[in-house]
């Protein structure tokens, strides 16, 4: 079963605007990760936040984690057309660093 | 470095045929994974390996077998393909550090079973 659920399923914004995607999960986690997938390509890792962290930044990306609500958000600031992609959250639980992925948010950034 | 590579990129099978997907990584990663991605369902873990000679079941292992004879290679086999196995298959690898590290993904194999 899917551990993570993402909201919204699709998001369309104008270049320069900020994009926010949310992820909810069901069980305790070791860490939560965000990945990007361009159409027809493999997944690319964006950022990892551990269960004892609350916020993390990487360039134009900001990720928050609220373990009490079992939720995370990904903020992309000053979006660009090149940010158009699907974004997935994934939770790591148990041994083997296994990941359970959400269903993804399709982001479209228009010029 | 090539990273994670997958062979083949595309394949069409008839029901009942068998095939093997090959994944190779040149990053000396201990852990390797096979996922399938279906429309609207995200990625689901099929099997994984925490080291050479080891394999374990993931969320959706039925109908698949795997082998990790060499650290750099992880093979996914379909013994008798079924239309329900039509999907895009992704291999990934990561360092074997508990507590988590990012996974590196291959470009995928698009499999159609008729």
mmCIF file of N, CA, C and O in Angstrom, chain B residues 3-98:
data_model
loop_
_atom_site.group_PDB
_atom_site.id
_atom_site.type_symbol
_atom_site.label_atom_id
_atom_site.label_comp_id
_atom_site.label_asym_id
_atom_site.label_seq_id
_atom_site.Cartn_x
_atom_site.Cartn_y
_atom_site.Cartn_z
ATOM 1 N N UNK B 3 26.877 5.863 -13.447
ATOM 2 C CA UNK B 3 25.791 5.855 -12.467
ATOM 3 C C UNK B 3 25.074 4.516 -12.492
ATOM 4 O O UNK B 3 25.695 3.471 -12.393
ATOM 5 N N UNK B 4 23.751 4.561 -12.649
ATOM 6 C CA UNK B 4 22.932 3.359 -12.718
ATOM 7 C C UNK B 4 22.439 3.194 -14.147
ATOM 8 O O UNK B 4 21.834 4.122 -14.701
ATOM 9 N N UNK B 5 22.723 2.056 -14.736
ATOM 10 C CA UNK B 5 22.281 1.779 -16.097
ATOM 11 C C UNK B 5 21.354 0.574 -16.109
ATOM 12 O O UNK B 5 21.478 -0.327 -15.260
ATOM 13 N N UNK B 6 20.425 0.560 -17.045
ATOM 14 C CA UNK B 6 19.460 -0.525 -17.164
ATOM 15 C C UNK B 6 19.425 -1.023 -18.605
ATOM 16 O O UNK B 6 19.487 -0.234 -19.546
ATOM 17 N N UNK B 7 19.289 -2.337 -18.734
ATOM 18 C CA UNK B 7 19.204 -2.969 -20.044
ATOM 19 C C UNK B 7 18.089 -3.982 -20.027
ATOM 20 O O UNK B 7 17.992 -4.788 -19.092
ATOM 21 N N UNK B 8 17.181 -4.021 -21.024
ATOM 22 C CA UNK B 8 17.079 -3.093 -22.153
ATOM 23 C C UNK B 8 16.288 -1.846 -21.776
ATOM 24 O O UNK B 8 15.827 -1.736 -20.645
ATOM 25 N N UNK B 9 16.108 -0.927 -22.699
ATOM 26 C CA UNK B 9 15.290 0.265 -22.468
ATOM 27 C C UNK B 9 13.818 -0.009 -22.756
ATOM 28 O O UNK B 9 12.932 0.560 -22.120
ATOM 29 N N UNK B 10 13.549 -0.844 -23.733
ATOM 30 C CA UNK B 10 12.183 -1.192 -24.118
ATOM 31 C C UNK B 10 12.131 -2.692 -24.408
ATOM 32 O O UNK B 10 13.113 -3.275 -24.859
ATOM 33 N N UNK B 11 10.966 -3.285 -24.145
ATOM 34 C CA UNK B 11 10.798 -4.687 -24.492
ATOM 35 C C UNK B 11 9.307 -4.989 -24.608
ATOM 36 O O UNK B 11 8.501 -4.489 -23.817
ATOM 37 N N UNK B 12 8.963 -5.803 -25.610
ATOM 38 C CA UNK B 12 7.593 -6.291 -25.758
ATOM 39 C C UNK B 12 7.641 -7.809 -25.646
ATOM 40 O O UNK B 12 8.416 -8.460 -26.349
ATOM 41 N N UNK B 13 6.840 -8.362 -24.778
ATOM 42 C CA UNK B 13 6.769 -9.801 -24.564
ATOM 43 C C UNK B 13 5.369 -10.310 -24.844
ATOM 44 O O UNK B 13 4.392 -9.555 -24.727
ATOM 45 N N UNK B 14 5.280 -11.587 -25.148
ATOM 46 C CA UNK B 14 3.976 -12.234 -25.208
ATOM 47 C C UNK B 14 3.735 -12.925 -23.868
ATOM 48 O O UNK B 14 4.679 -13.325 -23.170
ATOM 49 N N UNK B 15 2.476 -13.057 -23.511
ATOM 50 C CA UNK B 15 2.117 -13.743 -22.263
ATOM 51 C C UNK B 15 2.793 -15.107 -22.203
ATOM 52 O O UNK B 15 2.762 -15.872 -23.163
ATOM 53 N N UNK B 16 3.434 -15.375 -21.055
ATOM 54 C CA UNK B 16 4.095 -16.650 -20.849
ATOM 55 C C UNK B 16 5.582 -16.649 -21.161
ATOM 56 O O UNK B 16 6.304 -17.564 -20.733
ATOM 57 N N UNK B 17 6.062 -15.642 -21.874
ATOM 58 C CA UNK B 17 7.484 -15.566 -22.163
ATOM 59 C C UNK B 17 8.254 -15.125 -20.915
ATOM 60 O O UNK B 17 7.688 -14.564 -19.980
ATOM 61 N N UNK B 18 9.545 -15.369 -20.949
ATOM 62 C CA UNK B 18 10.388 -14.969 -19.824
ATOM 63 C C UNK B 18 11.425 -13.949 -20.294
ATOM 64 O O UNK B 18 11.718 -13.857 -21.484
ATOM 65 N N UNK B 19 11.926 -13.186 -19.331
ATOM 66 C CA UNK B 19 12.997 -12.253 -19.653
ATOM 67 C C UNK B 19 13.714 -11.829 -18.378
ATOM 68 O O UNK B 19 13.199 -12.028 -17.266
ATOM 69 N N UNK B 20 14.893 -11.272 -18.571
ATOM 70 C CA UNK B 20 15.684 -10.761 -17.454
ATOM 71 C C UNK B 20 16.056 -9.320 -17.731
ATOM 72 O O UNK B 20 16.521 -8.984 -18.821
ATOM 73 N N UNK B 21 15.825 -8.459 -16.723
ATOM 74 C CA UNK B 21 16.251 -7.074 -16.788
ATOM 75 C C UNK B 21 17.542 -6.951 -15.999
ATOM 76 O O UNK B 21 17.659 -7.470 -14.879
ATOM 77 N N UNK B 22 18.496 -6.235 -16.589
ATOM 78 C CA UNK B 22 19.792 -6.075 -15.942
ATOM 79 C C UNK B 22 19.968 -4.654 -15.434
ATOM 80 O O UNK B 22 19.675 -3.690 -16.137
ATOM 81 N N UNK B 23 20.446 -4.544 -14.214
ATOM 82 C CA UNK B 23 20.783 -3.256 -13.627
ATOM 83 C C UNK B 23 22.243 -3.295 -13.221
ATOM 84 O O UNK B 23 22.695 -4.272 -12.603
ATOM 85 N N UNK B 24 22.972 -2.251 -13.548
ATOM 86 C CA UNK B 24 24.377 -2.149 -13.179
ATOM 87 C C UNK B 24 24.661 -0.777 -12.599
ATOM 88 O O UNK B 24 24.133 0.228 -13.086
ATOM 89 N N UNK B 25 25.491 -0.747 -11.525
ATOM 90 C CA UNK B 25 25.889 0.534 -10.933
ATOM 91 C C UNK B 25 27.394 0.528 -10.711
ATOM 92 O O UNK B 25 27.973 -0.500 -10.355
ATOM 93 N N UNK B 26 27.989 1.697 -10.897
ATOM 94 C CA UNK B 26 29.444 1.811 -10.770
ATOM 95 C C UNK B 26 29.836 2.716 -9.608
ATOM 96 O O UNK B 26 30.920 3.305 -9.616
ATOM 97 N N UNK B 27 28.971 2.840 -8.613
ATOM 98 C CA UNK B 27 29.214 3.719 -7.473
ATOM 99 C C UNK B 27 29.596 2.948 -6.213
ATOM 100 O O UNK B 27 29.681 3.527 -5.131
ATOM 101 N N UNK B 28 29.790 1.638 -6.350
ATOM 102 C CA UNK B 28 30.169 0.792 -5.224
ATOM 103 C C UNK B 28 29.111 0.797 -4.107
ATOM 104 O O UNK B 28 29.441 0.684 -2.920
ATOM 105 N N UNK B 29 27.852 0.938 -4.502
ATOM 106 C CA UNK B 29 26.771 0.952 -3.527
ATOM 107 C C UNK B 29 26.471 -0.454 -3.025
ATOM 108 O O UNK B 29 26.483 -1.420 -3.784
ATOM 109 N N UNK B 30 26.162 -0.520 -1.713
ATOM 110 C CA UNK B 30 25.835 -1.819 -1.127
ATOM 111 C C UNK B 30 24.401 -2.234 -1.451
ATOM 112 O O UNK B 30 24.120 -3.403 -1.656
ATOM 113 N N UNK B 31 23.493 -1.260 -1.417
ATOM 114 C CA UNK B 31 22.072 -1.567 -1.547
ATOM 115 C C UNK B 31 21.602 -1.329 -2.977
ATOM 116 O O UNK B 31 21.978 -0.338 -3.612
ATOM 117 N N UNK B 32 20.725 -2.242 -3.437
ATOM 118 C CA UNK B 32 20.111 -2.068 -4.753
ATOM 119 C C UNK B 32 18.638 -2.456 -4.690
ATOM 120 O O UNK B 32 18.240 -3.272 -3.846
ATOM 121 N N UNK B 33 17.847 -1.863 -5.597
ATOM 122 C CA UNK B 33 16.388 -1.982 -5.527
ATOM 123 C C UNK B 33 15.794 -2.111 -6.921
ATOM 124 O O UNK B 33 16.319 -1.548 -7.883
ATOM 125 N N UNK B 34 14.671 -2.820 -6.992
ATOM 126 C CA UNK B 34 13.847 -2.822 -8.202
ATOM 127 C C UNK B 34 12.450 -2.321 -7.845
ATOM 128 O O UNK B 34 11.831 -2.812 -6.902
ATOM 129 N N UNK B 35 11.975 -1.341 -8.645
ATOM 130 C CA UNK B 35 10.643 -0.784 -8.488
ATOM 131 C C UNK B 35 9.886 -0.945 -9.799
ATOM 132 O O UNK B 35 10.470 -1.028 -10.871
ATOM 133 N N UNK B 36 8.569 -0.895 -9.699
ATOM 134 C CA UNK B 36 7.742 -0.733 -10.876
ATOM 135 C C UNK B 36 6.895 0.516 -10.711
ATOM 136 O O UNK B 36 6.503 0.869 -9.583
ATOM 137 N N UNK B 37 6.643 1.181 -11.836
ATOM 138 C CA UNK B 37 5.836 2.391 -11.800
ATOM 139 C C UNK B 37 4.680 2.236 -12.762
ATOM 140 O O UNK B 37 4.865 2.037 -13.956
ATOM 141 N N UNK B 38 3.481 2.335 -12.228
ATOM 142 C CA UNK B 38 2.255 2.266 -13.002
ATOM 143 C C UNK B 38 1.551 3.611 -12.915
ATOM 144 O O UNK B 38 1.702 4.333 -11.927
ATOM 145 N N UNK B 39 0.768 3.954 -13.932
ATOM 146 C CA UNK B 39 0.100 5.268 -13.947
ATOM 147 C C UNK B 39 -0.731 5.498 -12.689
ATOM 148 O O UNK B 39 -1.532 4.640 -12.294
ATOM 149 N N UNK B 40 -0.509 6.664 -12.072
ATOM 150 C CA UNK B 40 -1.301 7.050 -10.911
ATOM 151 C C UNK B 40 -0.973 6.327 -9.628
ATOM 152 O O UNK B 40 -1.670 6.508 -8.628
ATOM 153 N N UNK B 41 0.071 5.482 -9.619
ATOM 154 C CA UNK B 41 0.345 4.693 -8.406
ATOM 155 C C UNK B 41 1.732 4.934 -7.835
ATOM 156 O O UNK B 41 2.123 4.270 -6.887
ATOM 157 N N UNK B 42 2.490 5.861 -8.391
ATOM 158 C CA UNK B 42 3.832 6.069 -7.873
ATOM 159 C C UNK B 42 4.696 4.839 -8.104
ATOM 160 O O UNK B 42 4.380 3.971 -8.921
ATOM 161 N N UNK B 43 5.784 4.720 -7.365
ATOM 162 C CA UNK B 43 6.682 3.576 -7.493
ATOM 163 C C UNK B 43 6.414 2.588 -6.375
ATOM 164 O O UNK B 43 6.190 2.987 -5.226
ATOM 165 N N UNK B 44 6.469 1.301 -6.711
ATOM 166 C CA UNK B 44 6.299 0.262 -5.704
ATOM 167 C C UNK B 44 7.513 -0.667 -5.728
ATOM 168 O O UNK B 44 7.972 -1.075 -6.791
ATOM 169 N N UNK B 45 7.995 -1.014 -4.560
ATOM 170 C CA UNK B 45 9.203 -1.819 -4.430
ATOM 171 C C UNK B 45 8.900 -3.286 -4.704
ATOM 172 O O UNK B 45 8.011 -3.875 -4.081
ATOM 173 N N UNK B 46 9.672 -3.886 -5.609
ATOM 174 C CA UNK B 46 9.471 -5.299 -5.953
ATOM 175 C C UNK B 46 10.376 -6.190 -5.098
ATOM 176 O O UNK B 46 9.908 -7.058 -4.360
ATOM 177 N N UNK B 47 11.671 -6.000 -5.210
ATOM 178 C CA UNK B 47 12.681 -6.711 -4.427
ATOM 179 C C UNK B 47 13.832 -5.747 -4.160
ATOM 180 O O UNK B 47 13.997 -4.768 -4.867
ATOM 181 N N UNK B 48 14.639 -6.086 -3.168
ATOM 182 C CA UNK B 48 15.815 -5.294 -2.910
ATOM 183 C C UNK B 48 16.943 -6.181 -2.384
ATOM 184 O O UNK B 48 16.731 -7.357 -2.055
ATOM 185 N N UNK B 49 18.136 -5.594 -2.321
ATOM 186 C CA UNK B 49 19.308 -6.347 -1.863
ATOM 187 C C UNK B 49 20.175 -5.433 -1.014
ATOM 188 O O UNK B 49 20.421 -4.282 -1.383
ATOM 189 N N UNK B 50 20.630 -5.939 0.123
ATOM 190 C CA UNK B 50 21.492 -5.148 1.004
ATOM 191 C C UNK B 50 22.944 -5.544 0.875
ATOM 192 O O UNK B 50 23.792 -5.079 1.646
ATOM 193 N N UNK B 51 23.252 -6.407 -0.091
ATOM 194 C CA UNK B 51 24.639 -6.768 -0.324
ATOM 195 C C UNK B 51 24.735 -7.930 -1.294
ATOM 196 O O UNK B 51 23.752 -8.624 -1.572
ATOM 197 N N UNK B 52 25.946 -8.133 -1.795
ATOM 198 C CA UNK B 52 26.184 -9.236 -2.728
ATOM 199 C C UNK B 52 25.710 -10.553 -2.137
ATOM 200 O O UNK B 52 26.007 -10.862 -0.972
ATOM 201 N N UNK B 53 24.936 -11.305 -2.934
ATOM 202 C CA UNK B 53 24.451 -12.598 -2.483
ATOM 203 C C UNK B 53 23.202 -12.561 -1.638
ATOM 204 O O UNK B 53 22.705 -13.610 -1.216
ATOM 205 N N UNK B 54 22.662 -11.378 -1.373
ATOM 206 C CA UNK B 54 21.442 -11.256 -0.564
ATOM 207 C C UNK B 54 20.322 -10.653 -1.371
ATOM 208 O O UNK B 54 20.559 -9.800 -2.236
ATOM 209 N N UNK B 55 19.087 -11.099 -1.112
ATOM 210 C CA UNK B 55 17.907 -10.487 -1.704
ATOM 211 C C UNK B 55 16.770 -10.558 -0.695
ATOM 212 O O UNK B 55 16.789 -11.411 0.211
ATOM 213 N N UNK B 56 15.797 -9.674 -0.861
ATOM 214 C CA UNK B 56 14.642 -9.663 0.030
ATOM 215 C C UNK B 56 13.432 -9.151 -0.738
ATOM 216 O O UNK B 56 13.572 -8.419 -1.724
ATOM 217 N N UNK B 57 12.246 -9.547 -0.263
ATOM 218 C CA UNK B 57 11.010 -9.150 -0.928
ATOM 219 C C UNK B 57 10.596 -7.743 -0.525
ATOM 220 O O UNK B 57 10.769 -7.327 0.615
ATOM 221 N N UNK B 58 10.023 -7.050 -1.506
ATOM 222 C CA UNK B 58 9.447 -5.748 -1.241
ATOM 223 C C UNK B 58 7.948 -5.830 -1.146
ATOM 224 O O UNK B 58 7.394 -6.825 -0.680
ATOM 225 N N UNK B 59 7.279 -4.802 -1.618
ATOM 226 C CA UNK B 59 5.830 -4.706 -1.501
ATOM 227 C C UNK B 59 5.088 -5.590 -2.497
ATOM 228 O O UNK B 59 4.033 -6.140 -2.185
ATOM 229 N N UNK B 60 5.618 -5.732 -3.722
ATOM 230 C CA UNK B 60 4.925 -6.464 -4.785
ATOM 231 C C UNK B 60 5.855 -7.490 -5.440
ATOM 232 O O UNK B 60 6.175 -7.388 -6.628
ATOM 233 N N UNK B 61 6.286 -8.542 -4.731
ATOM 234 C CA UNK B 61 7.294 -9.454 -5.274
ATOM 235 C C UNK B 61 6.766 -10.584 -6.162
ATOM 236 O O UNK B 61 7.538 -11.223 -6.874
ATOM 237 N N UNK B 62 5.441 -10.830 -6.107
ATOM 238 C CA UNK B 62 4.904 -12.007 -6.797
ATOM 239 C C UNK B 62 5.103 -11.913 -8.299
ATOM 240 O O UNK B 62 4.783 -10.912 -8.928
ATOM 241 N N UNK B 63 5.605 -13.029 -8.882
ATOM 242 C CA UNK B 63 5.814 -13.085 -10.327
ATOM 243 C C UNK B 63 7.206 -12.660 -10.755
ATOM 244 O O UNK B 63 7.523 -12.696 -11.950
ATOM 245 N N UNK B 64 8.044 -12.261 -9.779
ATOM 246 C CA UNK B 64 9.399 -11.789 -10.074
ATOM 247 C C UNK B 64 10.417 -12.547 -9.235
ATOM 248 O O UNK B 64 10.132 -12.945 -8.118
ATOM 249 N N UNK B 65 11.622 -12.722 -9.801
ATOM 250 C CA UNK B 65 12.736 -13.226 -9.020
ATOM 251 C C UNK B 65 13.938 -12.323 -9.283
ATOM 252 O O UNK B 65 14.006 -11.623 -10.290
ATOM 253 N N UNK B 66 14.868 -12.330 -8.343
ATOM 254 C CA UNK B 66 16.036 -11.453 -8.452
ATOM 255 C C UNK B 66 17.289 -12.215 -8.052
ATOM 256 O O UNK B 66 17.227 -13.237 -7.365
ATOM 257 N N UNK B 67 18.421 -11.712 -8.507
ATOM 258 C CA UNK B 67 19.701 -12.262 -8.081
ATOM 259 C C UNK B 67 20.741 -11.152 -8.031
ATOM 260 O O UNK B 67 20.712 -10.226 -8.845
ATOM 261 N N UNK B 68 21.633 -11.288 -7.045
ATOM 262 C CA UNK B 68 22.725 -10.298 -6.881
ATOM 263 C C UNK B 68 24.023 -11.091 -6.684
ATOM 264 O O UNK B 68 24.532 -11.231 -5.585
ATOM 265 N N UNK B 69 24.525 -11.595 -7.801
ATOM 266 C CA UNK B 69 25.742 -12.415 -7.751
ATOM 267 C C UNK B 69 26.987 -11.541 -7.641
ATOM 268 O O UNK B 69 27.999 -11.959 -7.082
ATOM 269 N N UNK B 70 26.928 -10.338 -8.187
ATOM 270 C CA UNK B 70 28.029 -9.401 -8.100
ATOM 271 C C UNK B 70 27.517 -8.114 -7.470
ATOM 272 O O UNK B 70 26.365 -7.737 -7.682
ATOM 273 N N UNK B 71 28.358 -7.434 -6.737
ATOM 274 C CA UNK B 71 27.936 -6.232 -6.029
ATOM 275 C C UNK B 71 27.373 -5.183 -6.983
ATOM 276 O O UNK B 71 26.431 -4.472 -6.648
ATOM 277 N N UNK B 72 27.923 -5.087 -8.180
ATOM 278 C CA UNK B 72 27.524 -4.019 -9.080
ATOM 279 C C UNK B 72 26.289 -4.339 -9.913
ATOM 280 O O UNK B 72 25.767 -3.461 -10.587
ATOM 281 N N UNK B 73 25.821 -5.585 -9.879
ATOM 282 C CA UNK B 73 24.705 -5.979 -10.742
ATOM 283 C C UNK B 73 23.524 -6.500 -9.940
ATOM 284 O O UNK B 73 23.694 -7.208 -8.937
ATOM 285 N N UNK B 74 22.318 -6.179 -10.413
ATOM 286 C CA UNK B 74 21.093 -6.676 -9.776
ATOM 287 C C UNK B 74 20.150 -7.051 -10.900
ATOM 288 O O UNK B 74 19.768 -6.202 -11.701
ATOM 289 N N UNK B 75 19.793 -8.339 -10.990
ATOM 290 C CA UNK B 75 18.980 -8.837 -12.090
ATOM 291 C C UNK B 75 17.546 -9.065 -11.625
ATOM 292 O O UNK B 75 17.324 -9.611 -10.538
ATOM 293 N N UNK B 76 16.604 -8.679 -12.480
ATOM 294 C CA UNK B 76 15.184 -8.911 -12.210
ATOM 295 C C UNK B 76 14.657 -9.847 -13.288
ATOM 296 O O UNK B 76 14.769 -9.548 -14.481
ATOM 297 N N UNK B 77 14.085 -10.976 -12.875
ATOM 298 C CA UNK B 77 13.576 -11.952 -13.825
ATOM 299 C C UNK B 77 12.069 -12.098 -13.775
ATOM 300 O O UNK B 77 11.465 -12.016 -12.703
ATOM 301 N N UNK B 78 11.502 -12.268 -14.952
ATOM 302 C CA UNK B 78 10.083 -12.619 -15.072
ATOM 303 C C UNK B 78 10.051 -13.998 -15.707
ATOM 304 O O UNK B 78 10.491 -14.163 -16.848
ATOM 305 N N UNK B 79 9.582 -14.985 -14.982
ATOM 306 C CA UNK B 79 9.619 -16.360 -15.488
ATOM 307 C C UNK B 79 8.511 -16.625 -16.497
ATOM 308 O O UNK B 79 8.707 -17.308 -17.492
ATOM 309 N N UNK B 80 7.326 -16.080 -16.251
ATOM 310 C CA UNK B 80 6.184 -16.280 -17.138
ATOM 311 C C UNK B 80 5.382 -14.986 -17.144
ATOM 312 O O UNK B 80 4.527 -14.776 -16.286
ATOM 313 N N UNK B 81 5.699 -14.137 -18.114
ATOM 314 C CA UNK B 81 5.143 -12.783 -18.103
ATOM 315 C C UNK B 81 3.626 -12.781 -18.252
ATOM 316 O O UNK B 81 3.048 -13.598 -18.982
ATOM 317 N N UNK B 82 2.995 -11.831 -17.552
ATOM 318 C CA UNK B 82 1.545 -11.648 -17.614
ATOM 319 C C UNK B 82 1.247 -10.194 -17.974
ATOM 320 O O UNK B 82 2.061 -9.300 -17.686
ATOM 321 N N UNK B 83 0.103 -9.934 -18.606
ATOM 322 C CA UNK B 83 -0.242 -8.540 -18.959
ATOM 323 C C UNK B 83 -0.205 -7.583 -17.771
ATOM 324 O O UNK B 83 0.097 -6.399 -17.942
ATOM 325 N N UNK B 84 -0.472 -8.089 -16.561
ATOM 326 C CA UNK B 84 -0.437 -7.245 -15.365
ATOM 327 C C UNK B 84 0.970 -6.757 -15.036
ATOM 328 O O UNK B 84 1.138 -5.860 -14.204
ATOM 329 N N UNK B 85 1.970 -7.338 -15.684
ATOM 330 C CA UNK B 85 3.352 -6.910 -15.455
ATOM 331 C C UNK B 85 3.799 -5.843 -16.451
ATOM 332 O O UNK B 85 4.957 -5.414 -16.427
ATOM 333 N N UNK B 86 2.894 -5.407 -17.309
ATOM 334 C CA UNK B 86 3.159 -4.250 -18.158
ATOM 335 C C UNK B 86 3.360 -3.044 -17.264
ATOM 336 O O UNK B 86 2.485 -2.692 -16.467
ATOM 337 N N UNK B 87 4.533 -2.421 -17.371
ATOM 338 C CA UNK B 87 4.880 -1.348 -16.453
ATOM 339 C C UNK B 87 6.206 -0.733 -16.884
ATOM 340 O O UNK B 87 6.843 -1.182 -17.840
ATOM 341 N N UNK B 88 6.621 0.279 -16.176
ATOM 342 C CA UNK B 88 7.976 0.817 -16.316
ATOM 343 C C UNK B 88 8.751 0.385 -15.085
ATOM 344 O O UNK B 88 8.297 0.600 -13.954
ATOM 345 N N UNK B 89 9.894 -0.234 -15.296
ATOM 346 C CA UNK B 89 10.692 -0.786 -14.201
ATOM 347 C C UNK B 89 11.923 0.091 -13.983
ATOM 348 O O UNK B 89 12.656 0.410 -14.922
ATOM 349 N N UNK B 90 12.138 0.455 -12.730
ATOM 350 C CA UNK B 90 13.285 1.269 -12.365
ATOM 351 C C UNK B 90 14.156 0.518 -11.368
ATOM 352 O O UNK B 90 13.669 -0.091 -10.422
ATOM 353 N N UNK B 91 15.436 0.605 -11.605
ATOM 354 C CA UNK B 91 16.428 0.109 -10.662
ATOM 355 C C UNK B 91 17.031 1.297 -9.936
ATOM 356 O O UNK B 91 17.123 2.403 -10.489
ATOM 357 N N UNK B 92 17.432 1.085 -8.704
ATOM 358 C CA UNK B 92 18.072 2.142 -7.927
ATOM 359 C C UNK B 92 19.141 1.531 -7.030
ATOM 360 O O UNK B 92 19.134 0.329 -6.765
ATOM 361 N N UNK B 93 20.053 2.382 -6.581
ATOM 362 C CA UNK B 93 21.081 1.921 -5.649
ATOM 363 C C UNK B 93 21.367 3.005 -4.628
ATOM 364 O O UNK B 93 21.076 4.184 -4.859
ATOM 365 N N UNK B 94 21.939 2.591 -3.491
ATOM 366 C CA UNK B 94 22.307 3.571 -2.471
ATOM 367 C C UNK B 94 23.415 3.003 -1.599
ATOM 368 O O UNK B 94 23.672 1.797 -1.605
ATOM 369 N N UNK B 95 24.077 3.899 -0.846
ATOM 370 C CA UNK B 95 25.037 3.449 0.144
ATOM 371 C C UNK B 95 24.286 2.722 1.254
ATOM 372 O O UNK B 95 23.149 3.052 1.567
ATOM 373 N N UNK B 96 24.944 1.776 1.862
ATOM 374 C CA UNK B 96 24.317 0.980 2.897
ATOM 375 C C UNK B 96 24.498 1.565 4.277
ATOM 376 O O UNK B 96 25.115 0.964 5.135
ATOM 377 N N UNK B 97 23.994 2.761 4.456
ATOM 378 C CA UNK B 97 24.092 3.425 5.743
ATOM 379 C C UNK B 97 22.700 3.496 6.334
ATOM 380 O O UNK B 97 21.805 4.136 5.779
ATOM 381 N N UNK B 98 22.496 2.822 7.450
ATOM 382 C CA UNK B 98 21.183 2.857 8.070
ATOM 383 C C UNK B 98 20.905 4.268 8.572
ATOM 384 O O UNK B 98 21.804 4.984 8.965
#
